[in-house]
Amino acid sequence: MKIAIGCDHGGYELKEILKPYLSQKGYELVDFGTNSEASVDYPDIAASVCSSIQKGECERGILICGTGIGMSICANKYKGIRAALCGDCYSARMTRQHNDSNILCLGGRVTGPELAKMIAEIWLSEEFIGMHHSARLDKIKSLEGC
Ligand code: RB5
Protein backbone atom coordinates (compact mmCIF):
# COMPACT_ATOMS: atom_id res chain seq x y z
CA MET A 1 0.00 0.00 0.00
CA LYS A 2 1.32 3.44 -0.98
CA ILE A 3 1.19 5.90 1.93
CA ALA A 4 1.73 9.66 1.74
CA ILE A 5 3.44 10.98 4.86
CA GLY A 6 3.98 14.60 5.87
CA CYS A 7 4.72 16.71 8.92
CA ASP A 8 5.62 20.17 10.12
CA HIS A 9 8.54 20.92 12.42
CA GLY A 10 6.50 19.71 15.44
CA GLY A 11 6.06 16.30 13.81
CA TYR A 12 9.42 15.93 12.11
CA GLU A 13 11.04 13.75 14.76
CA LEU A 14 8.11 11.32 14.82
CA LYS A 15 7.91 11.18 11.01
CA GLU A 16 11.55 10.14 10.87
CA ILE A 17 10.89 7.40 13.45
CA LEU A 18 7.78 6.09 11.68
CA LYS A 19 9.27 6.00 8.18
CA PRO A 20 11.80 3.15 8.64
CA TYR A 21 9.40 1.30 10.94
CA LEU A 22 6.55 1.29 8.40
CA SER A 23 8.85 0.63 5.43
CA GLN A 24 10.12 -2.45 7.22
CA LYS A 25 6.49 -3.58 7.60
CA GLY A 26 6.15 -3.45 3.82
CA TYR A 27 4.43 -0.09 3.33
CA GLU A 28 5.65 2.12 0.50
CA LEU A 29 6.02 5.66 1.84
CA VAL A 30 6.00 8.85 -0.20
CA ASP A 31 7.48 11.64 1.92
CA PHE A 32 6.04 15.13 1.38
CA GLY A 33 8.34 16.74 3.97
CA THR A 34 9.15 18.74 5.91
CA ASN A 35 12.74 17.61 6.14
CA SER A 36 14.11 19.44 9.14
CA GLU A 37 13.05 21.08 12.38
CA ALA A 38 12.95 24.52 10.76
CA SER A 39 9.55 26.12 11.13
CA VAL A 40 7.06 25.54 8.30
CA ASP A 41 3.29 26.03 7.95
CA TYR A 42 1.36 22.80 8.46
CA PRO A 43 -1.43 23.76 5.97
CA ASP A 44 1.14 23.60 3.13
CA ILE A 45 2.14 20.04 3.98
CA ALA A 46 -1.47 18.96 4.51
CA ALA A 47 -2.27 20.31 1.03
CA SER A 48 0.39 18.13 -0.63
CA VAL A 49 -0.63 14.95 1.18
CA CYS A 50 -4.37 15.49 0.60
CA SER A 51 -3.82 16.24 -3.06
CA SER A 52 -1.84 13.00 -3.55
CA ILE A 53 -4.80 11.07 -2.12
CA GLN A 54 -7.37 12.97 -4.15
CA LYS A 55 -5.38 12.22 -7.32
CA GLY A 56 -5.17 8.54 -6.37
CA GLU A 57 -1.36 8.60 -6.27
CA CYS A 58 -1.42 7.38 -2.68
CA GLU A 59 -4.11 5.29 -1.04
CA ARG A 60 -3.81 6.75 2.45
CA GLY A 61 -1.89 9.40 4.34
CA ILE A 62 -0.28 10.16 7.67
CA LEU A 63 0.02 13.79 8.82
CA ILE A 64 1.95 14.81 11.92
CA CYS A 65 2.22 18.18 13.62
CA GLY A 66 2.81 19.11 17.26
CA THR A 67 -0.67 18.16 18.44
CA GLY A 68 -2.11 16.65 15.26
CA ILE A 69 -4.95 19.15 15.54
CA GLY A 70 -3.84 21.69 12.94
CA MET A 71 -3.19 18.94 10.40
CA SER A 72 -6.59 17.34 11.04
CA ILE A 73 -8.43 20.67 10.71
CA CYS A 74 -6.72 21.30 7.36
CA ALA A 75 -7.08 17.78 5.96
CA ASN A 76 -10.81 17.62 6.68
CA LYS A 77 -11.36 20.68 4.45
CA TYR A 78 -10.43 18.62 1.37
CA LYS A 79 -13.13 16.83 -0.59
CA GLY A 80 -13.02 13.08 -0.07
CA ILE A 81 -10.64 13.29 2.87
CA ARG A 82 -11.63 11.78 6.19
CA ALA A 83 -8.82 12.57 8.60
CA ALA A 84 -8.75 11.10 12.10
CA LEU A 85 -6.58 12.40 14.92
CA CYS A 86 -5.71 9.37 17.06
CA GLY A 87 -3.84 9.15 20.33
CA ASP A 88 -4.91 5.61 21.24
CA CYS A 89 -5.15 2.19 19.60
CA TYR A 90 -8.91 1.77 20.05
CA SER A 91 -9.66 4.97 18.14
CA ALA A 92 -7.22 3.96 15.41
CA ARG A 93 -9.07 0.65 14.94
CA MET A 94 -12.55 2.15 15.12
CA THR A 95 -11.88 5.01 12.76
CA ARG A 96 -10.85 2.58 10.05
CA GLN A 97 -13.73 0.18 10.71
CA HIS A 98 -16.46 2.80 11.04
CA ASN A 99 -15.26 6.03 9.37
CA ASP A 100 -13.07 4.57 6.62
CA SER A 101 -10.63 7.37 7.47
CA ASN A 102 -8.02 7.84 4.77
CA ILE A 103 -5.66 10.08 6.75
CA LEU A 104 -4.22 9.41 10.20
CA CYS A 105 -3.17 12.48 12.16
CA LEU A 106 -0.71 12.20 15.01
CA GLY A 107 0.64 14.65 17.57
CA GLY A 108 4.42 14.44 17.57
CA ARG A 109 4.61 16.38 20.84
CA VAL A 110 1.77 14.43 22.45
CA THR A 111 2.05 10.77 21.48
CA GLY A 112 5.23 8.88 22.26
CA PRO A 113 7.06 7.01 19.49
CA GLU A 114 6.22 3.46 20.58
CA LEU A 115 2.50 4.22 20.95
CA ALA A 116 2.53 6.10 17.64
CA LYS A 117 4.05 3.03 15.91
CA MET A 118 1.26 0.83 17.31
CA ILE A 119 -1.44 3.33 16.35
CA ALA A 120 -0.08 3.62 12.80
CA GLU A 121 0.25 -0.14 12.37
CA ILE A 122 -3.30 -0.78 13.58
CA TRP A 123 -4.72 2.04 11.46
CA LEU A 124 -2.93 0.77 8.35
CA SER A 125 -4.04 -2.83 8.78
CA GLU A 126 -7.71 -2.35 9.67
CA GLU A 127 -10.48 -2.39 7.05
CA PHE A 128 -13.74 -0.51 6.73
CA ILE A 129 -16.64 -2.80 7.71
CA GLY A 130 -19.32 -1.10 5.59
CA MET A 131 -22.95 -1.97 6.41
CA HIS A 132 -24.84 0.90 8.09
CA HIS A 133 -21.56 2.83 8.31
CA SER A 134 -21.65 3.33 4.52
CA ALA A 135 -24.85 5.36 4.77
CA ARG A 136 -23.15 7.55 7.36
CA LEU A 137 -20.22 8.12 5.03
CA ASP A 138 -22.74 9.21 2.37
CA LYS A 139 -24.06 11.74 4.87
CA ILE A 140 -20.53 12.99 5.52
CA LYS A 141 -20.10 13.37 1.75
CA SER A 142 -23.29 15.42 1.59
CA LEU A 143 -21.79 17.85 4.13
CA GLU A 144 -18.86 18.68 1.82
CA GLY A 145 -19.09 22.31 0.74
CA CYS A 146 -21.57 23.29 3.47
C1 RB5 B 1 3.65 24.42 15.54
O1 RB5 B 1 4.27 25.14 16.53
C2 RB5 B 1 2.31 23.86 16.02
O2 RB5 B 1 1.39 24.88 16.12
C3 RB5 B 1 1.85 22.78 15.07
O3 RB5 B 1 2.80 21.78 15.00
C4 RB5 B 1 0.55 22.07 15.43
O4 RB5 B 1 0.60 21.56 16.71
C5 RB5 B 1 -0.68 22.81 15.15
O5 RB5 B 1 -1.81 22.31 15.35
PDB file of C-alpha atoms and ligand atoms in Angstrom:
ATOM      1  CA  MET A   1       0.000   0.000   0.000  1.00  0.00           C
ATOM      2  CA  LYS A   2       1.316   3.444  -0.984  1.00  0.00           C
ATOM      3  CA  ILE A   3       1.191   5.903   1.931  1.00  0.00           C
ATOM      4  CA  ALA A   4       1.727   9.661   1.741  1.00  0.00           C
ATOM      5  CA  ILE A   5       3.435  10.984   4.863  1.00  0.00           C
ATOM      6  CA  GLY A   6       3.980  14.596   5.868  1.00  0.00           C
ATOM      7  CA  CYS A   7       4.720  16.711   8.915  1.00  0.00           C
ATOM      8  CA  ASP A   8       5.619  20.166  10.115  1.00  0.00           C
ATOM      9  CA  HIS A   9       8.545  20.924  12.423  1.00  0.00           C
ATOM     10  CA  GLY A  10       6.498  19.705  15.437  1.00  0.00           C
ATOM     11  CA  GLY A  11       6.063  16.298  13.812  1.00  0.00           C
ATOM     12  CA  TYR A  12       9.423  15.926  12.110  1.00  0.00           C
ATOM     13  CA  GLU A  13      11.040  13.752  14.760  1.00  0.00           C
ATOM     14  CA  LEU A  14       8.105  11.319  14.818  1.00  0.00           C
ATOM     15  CA  LYS A  15       7.911  11.175  11.011  1.00  0.00           C
ATOM     16  CA  GLU A  16      11.552  10.136  10.868  1.00  0.00           C
ATOM     17  CA  ILE A  17      10.885   7.404  13.453  1.00  0.00           C
ATOM     18  CA  LEU A  18       7.781   6.091  11.679  1.00  0.00           C
ATOM     19  CA  LYS A  19       9.274   5.999   8.180  1.00  0.00           C
ATOM     20  CA  PRO A  20      11.798   3.146   8.636  1.00  0.00           C
ATOM     21  CA  TYR A  21       9.398   1.296  10.936  1.00  0.00           C
ATOM     22  CA  LEU A  22       6.549   1.288   8.404  1.00  0.00           C
ATOM     23  CA  SER A  23       8.851   0.627   5.432  1.00  0.00           C
ATOM     24  CA  GLN A  24      10.124  -2.448   7.221  1.00  0.00           C
ATOM     25  CA  LYS A  25       6.490  -3.584   7.596  1.00  0.00           C
ATOM     26  CA  GLY A  26       6.153  -3.451   3.815  1.00  0.00           C
ATOM     27  CA  TYR A  27       4.431  -0.086   3.326  1.00  0.00           C
ATOM     28  CA  GLU A  28       5.645   2.123   0.498  1.00  0.00           C
ATOM     29  CA  LEU A  29       6.017   5.657   1.835  1.00  0.00           C
ATOM     30  CA  VAL A  30       5.997   8.846  -0.205  1.00  0.00           C
ATOM     31  CA  ASP A  31       7.480  11.642   1.918  1.00  0.00           C
ATOM     32  CA  PHE A  32       6.037  15.127   1.384  1.00  0.00           C
ATOM     33  CA  GLY A  33       8.340  16.735   3.966  1.00  0.00           C
ATOM     34  CA  THR A  34       9.150  18.743   5.910  1.00  0.00           C
ATOM     35  CA  ASN A  35      12.736  17.613   6.136  1.00  0.00           C
ATOM     36  CA  SER A  36      14.106  19.445   9.141  1.00  0.00           C
ATOM     37  CA  GLU A  37      13.053  21.080  12.384  1.00  0.00           C
ATOM     38  CA  ALA A  38      12.955  24.523  10.765  1.00  0.00           C
ATOM     39  CA  SER A  39       9.547  26.124  11.132  1.00  0.00           C
ATOM     40  CA  VAL A  40       7.060  25.544   8.305  1.00  0.00           C
ATOM     41  CA  ASP A  41       3.291  26.028   7.953  1.00  0.00           C
ATOM     42  CA  TYR A  42       1.356  22.796   8.462  1.00  0.00           C
ATOM     43  CA  PRO A  43      -1.431  23.757   5.969  1.00  0.00           C
ATOM     44  CA  ASP A  44       1.135  23.599   3.134  1.00  0.00           C
ATOM     45  CA  ILE A  45       2.137  20.044   3.983  1.00  0.00           C
ATOM     46  CA  ALA A  46      -1.472  18.959   4.514  1.00  0.00           C
ATOM     47  CA  ALA A  47      -2.274  20.315   1.030  1.00  0.00           C
ATOM     48  CA  SER A  48       0.392  18.130  -0.633  1.00  0.00           C
ATOM     49  CA  VAL A  49      -0.631  14.947   1.180  1.00  0.00           C
ATOM     50  CA  CYS A  50      -4.375  15.490   0.600  1.00  0.00           C
ATOM     51  CA  SER A  51      -3.821  16.245  -3.061  1.00  0.00           C
ATOM     52  CA  SER A  52      -1.841  12.996  -3.550  1.00  0.00           C
ATOM     53  CA  ILE A  53      -4.799  11.067  -2.123  1.00  0.00           C
ATOM     54  CA  GLN A  54      -7.373  12.970  -4.154  1.00  0.00           C
ATOM     55  CA  LYS A  55      -5.377  12.218  -7.324  1.00  0.00           C
ATOM     56  CA  GLY A  56      -5.171   8.537  -6.372  1.00  0.00           C
ATOM     57  CA  GLU A  57      -1.356   8.601  -6.274  1.00  0.00           C
ATOM     58  CA  CYS A  58      -1.418   7.377  -2.676  1.00  0.00           C
ATOM     59  CA  GLU A  59      -4.110   5.288  -1.038  1.00  0.00           C
ATOM     60  CA  ARG A  60      -3.810   6.751   2.453  1.00  0.00           C
ATOM     61  CA  GLY A  61      -1.885   9.405   4.344  1.00  0.00           C
ATOM     62  CA  ILE A  62      -0.276  10.164   7.670  1.00  0.00           C
ATOM     63  CA  LEU A  63       0.021  13.786   8.816  1.00  0.00           C
ATOM     64  CA  ILE A  64       1.945  14.806  11.920  1.00  0.00           C
ATOM     65  CA  CYS A  65       2.225  18.183  13.619  1.00  0.00           C
ATOM     66  CA  GLY A  66       2.812  19.112  17.263  1.00  0.00           C
ATOM     67  CA  THR A  67      -0.667  18.163  18.436  1.00  0.00           C
ATOM     68  CA  GLY A  68      -2.107  16.648  15.260  1.00  0.00           C
ATOM     69  CA  ILE A  69      -4.947  19.150  15.537  1.00  0.00           C
ATOM     70  CA  GLY A  70      -3.837  21.691  12.941  1.00  0.00           C
ATOM     71  CA  MET A  71      -3.193  18.939  10.401  1.00  0.00           C
ATOM     72  CA  SER A  72      -6.591  17.339  11.042  1.00  0.00           C
ATOM     73  CA  ILE A  73      -8.430  20.665  10.707  1.00  0.00           C
ATOM     74  CA  CYS A  74      -6.718  21.296   7.364  1.00  0.00           C
ATOM     75  CA  ALA A  75      -7.079  17.784   5.959  1.00  0.00           C
ATOM     76  CA  ASN A  76     -10.813  17.618   6.678  1.00  0.00           C
ATOM     77  CA  LYS A  77     -11.356  20.681   4.449  1.00  0.00           C
ATOM     78  CA  TYR A  78     -10.431  18.615   1.375  1.00  0.00           C
ATOM     79  CA  LYS A  79     -13.126  16.829  -0.594  1.00  0.00           C
ATOM     80  CA  GLY A  80     -13.022  13.084  -0.073  1.00  0.00           C
ATOM     81  CA  ILE A  81     -10.636  13.294   2.873  1.00  0.00           C
ATOM     82  CA  ARG A  82     -11.631  11.778   6.188  1.00  0.00           C
ATOM     83  CA  ALA A  83      -8.817  12.570   8.605  1.00  0.00           C
ATOM     84  CA  ALA A  84      -8.750  11.103  12.103  1.00  0.00           C
ATOM     85  CA  LEU A  85      -6.580  12.399  14.920  1.00  0.00           C
ATOM     86  CA  CYS A  86      -5.707   9.373  17.063  1.00  0.00           C
ATOM     87  CA  GLY A  87      -3.839   9.149  20.335  1.00  0.00           C
ATOM     88  CA  ASP A  88      -4.910   5.614  21.240  1.00  0.00           C
ATOM     89  CA  CYS A  89      -5.147   2.192  19.599  1.00  0.00           C
ATOM     90  CA  TYR A  90      -8.913   1.775  20.053  1.00  0.00           C
ATOM     91  CA  SER A  91      -9.664   4.974  18.143  1.00  0.00           C
ATOM     92  CA  ALA A  92      -7.218   3.956  15.408  1.00  0.00           C
ATOM     93  CA  ARG A  93      -9.067   0.645  14.944  1.00  0.00           C
ATOM     94  CA  MET A  94     -12.549   2.149  15.125  1.00  0.00           C
ATOM     95  CA  THR A  95     -11.884   5.011  12.757  1.00  0.00           C
ATOM     96  CA  ARG A  96     -10.853   2.576  10.047  1.00  0.00           C
ATOM     97  CA  GLN A  97     -13.727   0.177  10.706  1.00  0.00           C
ATOM     98  CA  HIS A  98     -16.459   2.805  11.040  1.00  0.00           C
ATOM     99  CA  ASN A  99     -15.256   6.028   9.373  1.00  0.00           C
ATOM    100  CA  ASP A 100     -13.073   4.575   6.625  1.00  0.00           C
ATOM    101  CA  SER A 101     -10.626   7.369   7.468  1.00  0.00           C
ATOM    102  CA  ASN A 102      -8.015   7.838   4.773  1.00  0.00           C
ATOM    103  CA  ILE A 103      -5.657  10.078   6.751  1.00  0.00           C
ATOM    104  CA  LEU A 104      -4.225   9.408  10.196  1.00  0.00           C
ATOM    105  CA  CYS A 105      -3.170  12.483  12.156  1.00  0.00           C
ATOM    106  CA  LEU A 106      -0.707  12.196  15.008  1.00  0.00           C
ATOM    107  CA  GLY A 107       0.641  14.648  17.566  1.00  0.00           C
ATOM    108  CA  GLY A 108       4.416  14.442  17.570  1.00  0.00           C
ATOM    109  CA  ARG A 109       4.613  16.383  20.837  1.00  0.00           C
ATOM    110  CA  VAL A 110       1.774  14.428  22.454  1.00  0.00           C
ATOM    111  CA  THR A 111       2.051  10.770  21.478  1.00  0.00           C
ATOM    112  CA  GLY A 112       5.233   8.882  22.259  1.00  0.00           C
ATOM    113  CA  PRO A 113       7.055   7.013  19.487  1.00  0.00           C
ATOM    114  CA  GLU A 114       6.220   3.457  20.579  1.00  0.00           C
ATOM    115  CA  LEU A 115       2.495   4.220  20.953  1.00  0.00           C
ATOM    116  CA  ALA A 116       2.533   6.102  17.642  1.00  0.00           C
ATOM    117  CA  LYS A 117       4.048   3.033  15.905  1.00  0.00           C
ATOM    118  CA  MET A 118       1.261   0.834  17.309  1.00  0.00           C
ATOM    119  CA  ILE A 119      -1.442   3.333  16.346  1.00  0.00           C
ATOM    120  CA  ALA A 120      -0.082   3.622  12.801  1.00  0.00           C
ATOM    121  CA  GLU A 121       0.250  -0.139  12.374  1.00  0.00           C
ATOM    122  CA  ILE A 122      -3.300  -0.781  13.576  1.00  0.00           C
ATOM    123  CA  TRP A 123      -4.717   2.041  11.462  1.00  0.00           C
ATOM    124  CA  LEU A 124      -2.929   0.773   8.355  1.00  0.00           C
ATOM    125  CA  SER A 125      -4.043  -2.827   8.780  1.00  0.00           C
ATOM    126  CA  GLU A 126      -7.709  -2.353   9.671  1.00  0.00           C
ATOM    127  CA  GLU A 127     -10.476  -2.392   7.050  1.00  0.00           C
ATOM    128  CA  PHE A 128     -13.744  -0.510   6.725  1.00  0.00           C
ATOM    129  CA  ILE A 129     -16.639  -2.796   7.711  1.00  0.00           C
ATOM    130  CA  GLY A 130     -19.317  -1.099   5.588  1.00  0.00           C
ATOM    131  CA  MET A 131     -22.953  -1.969   6.413  1.00  0.00           C
ATOM    132  CA  HIS A 132     -24.836   0.897   8.087  1.00  0.00           C
ATOM    133  CA  HIS A 133     -21.564   2.834   8.311  1.00  0.00           C
ATOM    134  CA  SER A 134     -21.647   3.330   4.519  1.00  0.00           C
ATOM    135  CA  ALA A 135     -24.850   5.362   4.768  1.00  0.00           C
ATOM    136  CA  ARG A 136     -23.147   7.546   7.365  1.00  0.00           C
ATOM    137  CA  LEU A 137     -20.219   8.122   5.025  1.00  0.00           C
ATOM    138  CA  ASP A 138     -22.736   9.213   2.370  1.00  0.00           C
ATOM    139  CA  LYS A 139     -24.058  11.736   4.872  1.00  0.00           C
ATOM    140  CA  ILE A 140     -20.525  12.990   5.521  1.00  0.00           C
ATOM    141  CA  LYS A 141     -20.102  13.372   1.754  1.00  0.00           C
ATOM    142  CA  SER A 142     -23.292  15.421   1.586  1.00  0.00           C
ATOM    143  CA  LEU A 143     -21.785  17.852   4.131  1.00  0.00           C
ATOM    144  CA  GLU A 144     -18.862  18.677   1.825  1.00  0.00           C
ATOM    145  CA  GLY A 145     -19.090  22.305   0.739  1.00  0.00           C
ATOM    146  CA  CYS A 146     -21.568  23.287   3.471  1.00  0.00           C
TER     147      CYS A 146
HETATM  148  C1  RB5 B   1       3.647  24.422  15.545  1.00  0.00           C
HETATM  149  O1  RB5 B   1       4.267  25.142  16.533  1.00  0.00           O
HETATM  150  C2  RB5 B   1       2.313  23.857  16.018  1.00  0.00           C
HETATM  151  O2  RB5 B   1       1.394  24.884  16.115  1.00  0.00           O
HETATM  152  C3  RB5 B   1       1.853  22.785  15.067  1.00  0.00           C
HETATM  153  O3  RB5 B   1       2.799  21.779  15.001  1.00  0.00           O
HETATM  154  C4  RB5 B   1       0.549  22.072  15.426  1.00  0.00           C
HETATM  155  O4  RB5 B   1       0.595  21.565  16.707  1.00  0.00           O
HETATM  156  C5  RB5 B   1      -0.677  22.811  15.148  1.00  0.00           C
HETATM  157  O5  RB5 B   1      -1.809  22.309  15.352  1.00  0.00           O
END
